[in-house]
Amino acid sequence: MTTALVLQYVVAGLTYGTIYAVVGVGFNIVYSATGIINFAQGEFVMLGGMTAVTLAAYLPLPLAIALAVLVTMAAGALVEVAFIRWLHRPSVLRMVIITIGVSLVLREVALHLWGQQVRALPYFTGDEVSALEIGGARVSPQVLWSLGTCLLIVAALWLFFQRTALGRQMRACAQGREAAALCGVPTRNLVTLAFALSAGIGALAGCVVSPITYTSYGIGTGLAIKGFTVAVLGGLGNSFAAVGAGFLVGLLEALSVSLFPAAYKDVISVGLLLAILFLRPAGLFGSRERARLEAT
Amino acid sequence: MRARGLRLAGLAAAVVAVHLAAGWAGKPFYLTQLTMAGYYTLVAVGLSLLMGFAGQISLGHAAFFAIGGYTSAVLTTLDLTAWRGGWAGALLDRAGLLFAHPDATGATVVSVHPWAAAVLAVALAAAVAALIGVPALRLKGHYLAMATLGFGTMVIAVLVGTERLGAADGLSGVPPFPLWGEVVIGGARAGRVANYYVAWGLVVAAMWLLGNLVESRVGRALRAIHGAEDAAASMGIDVGRFKLATLVISAALAAVGGVGLTHLTAGIGPGEASVMKSVRYLAVVAVGGMGSLWGTLATSALLTFLSLRGTFGTFDDAVFAVILLSVMLFSPDGVLAFRPGGAVKALLGRLRPAPGTEGP
């Protein structure tokens, strides 16, 4: 393999890694606030991308994307208010099944709204053939848009969690819900905010990568599995470790294509998930929770 | 014990009654969908055992169904004609493991006998379940759910990515399964009634076996595990082993369904392994009430039949998703446990004899 080819794979890996990273961070935001794994996380990426494609027909691109992110955030908040907020001490099993139900309902709604067609936003700068030469590899400007947006999202989230009152309240809520509530933190509303936030970043990432990866009604489940892989690899609840893990999984997947048939790409990443769960359930960077039962 | 015998007899009677009713109504073709519903019901009751008694979720049960179906399909459509002359072929032939049948072009091919293929198919599904079960059942809650979901998508990716397995088109040309005499599991219209009884005979047998299991020492152990795992373990119950055994049994049952349906429809496609299929089984179990084998049986037969009849049109998957979501939101113990003001339960309580006069 030439250096240029390796570089080409790396670029592809980073592009997919962007979306895995953002979905992984989304899992962590909701998980930290609630202890829930939201199986509908991947659906937000799909909703964001699809809504933006539709709006882009009527509005300038930046406006369409902004509006799509807002719409998806509203959808995320709605999911929490309608399906989660009013449940009294639901079991994990019940929450898992409910969020799976939500993900399938969202997917079916998308199917009936947009059909089975694969869609994409136009390239932000240039078109599908324009490319920058980097070390002999041809890199689409859209890849830079994706990476830049991902880093921006992470930086903005970090600032939000560290520097704003709301962000601090969310961290307090993650560390001890009852203690936070006793200090006057509106924990319920923060959970809604967590859903909206995770939906919003998913939607934004979904818009930015859609010119390269395309979007269709059915992409959510696959993204959820990979995003979860990334979140666990980084250590569940360990918010930003997911970013590094996301790029790692993207790279592994892209490089696997050079060794195995491309059709088995998903087998590689899912195999990785199972391997991590079975061998190192606390992730590479540690997690507060244990995936495994002890005595059994 | 007697109550269960009565229930099994009731099920058998209902199977016959549905057959007669379909005949009287002049809709004998309903039996075809009912036959298919029977095979899917095997998967659902197996999942009900796993979820209700071992308290384990599986989002990959369609994969076990597909492993059963695909193994059968591959083995019974293999062309072993060239092998037949050799010593290995002769040995297999003498053991009755070879099977001559016409292929799609009408030429005679020699393949593995459906009985042998079915045994291998079920054994393979059970082995895969045991293999993933050992590590997976050590996981809990959402980790287990995601691991089984991942397993399911892995199986689809392999099916769709492998040319030998027909890729996106799946396999076809699977020969009918000779049971005894003239009776075959196959798509011929003349065998419609026989096929209906074969499928539902399997369901009755499965209910009998699962009923035995649930009322045995194993069943009590499983219920203890579901109730309080730590307490069960401290009483000396080998929790891990019982959970694994339940997963293997439930996967084997799913594979039996897969084998049956594959021979009935002469083929199988990767759609049978899809996440949506797994979720349908989950929905059926949720509606029937987790751990209620009979509730699962009833809802599976009804919902699957309606779905196969095309009642839900393009909203087929959506209906199952909405049903699953609503049941888990409003009545997580199944629809029979739904009580707006306890009315339904009170009504059922009045119909049932007082506790103690009848076994569970």
PDB file of C-alpha atoms in Angstrom, chain A residues 281 290-296, chain B residues 138-140 229-230:
ATOM      1  CA  PRO A 281     -16.457  -3.252  29.453  1.00  0.00           C
ATOM      2  CA  ARG A 290     -19.686  -1.731  35.172  1.00  0.00           C
ATOM      3  CA  ALA A 291     -21.135  -3.448  32.147  1.00  0.00           C
ATOM      4  CA  ARG A 292     -20.765  -6.849  33.642  1.00  0.00           C
ATOM      5  CA  LEU A 293     -22.543  -8.613  36.400  1.00  0.00           C
ATOM      6  CA  GLU A 294     -20.141  -9.760  38.992  1.00  0.00           C
ATOM      7  CA  ALA A 295     -20.926 -13.116  40.548  1.00  0.00           C
ATOM      8  CA  THR A 296     -22.444 -14.902  37.575  1.00  0.00           C
TER       9      THR A 296
ATOM     10  CA  ARG B 138     -22.490 -11.662  31.764  1.00  0.00           C
ATOM     11  CA  LEU B 139     -23.583  -8.268  30.530  1.00  0.00           C
ATOM     12  CA  LYS B 140     -26.567  -6.519  31.978  1.00  0.00           C
ATOM     13  CA  GLU B 229     -30.874 -12.813  41.075  1.00  0.00           C
ATOM     14  CA  ASP B 230     -28.621 -12.425  44.077  1.00  0.00           C
TER      15      ASP B 230
END
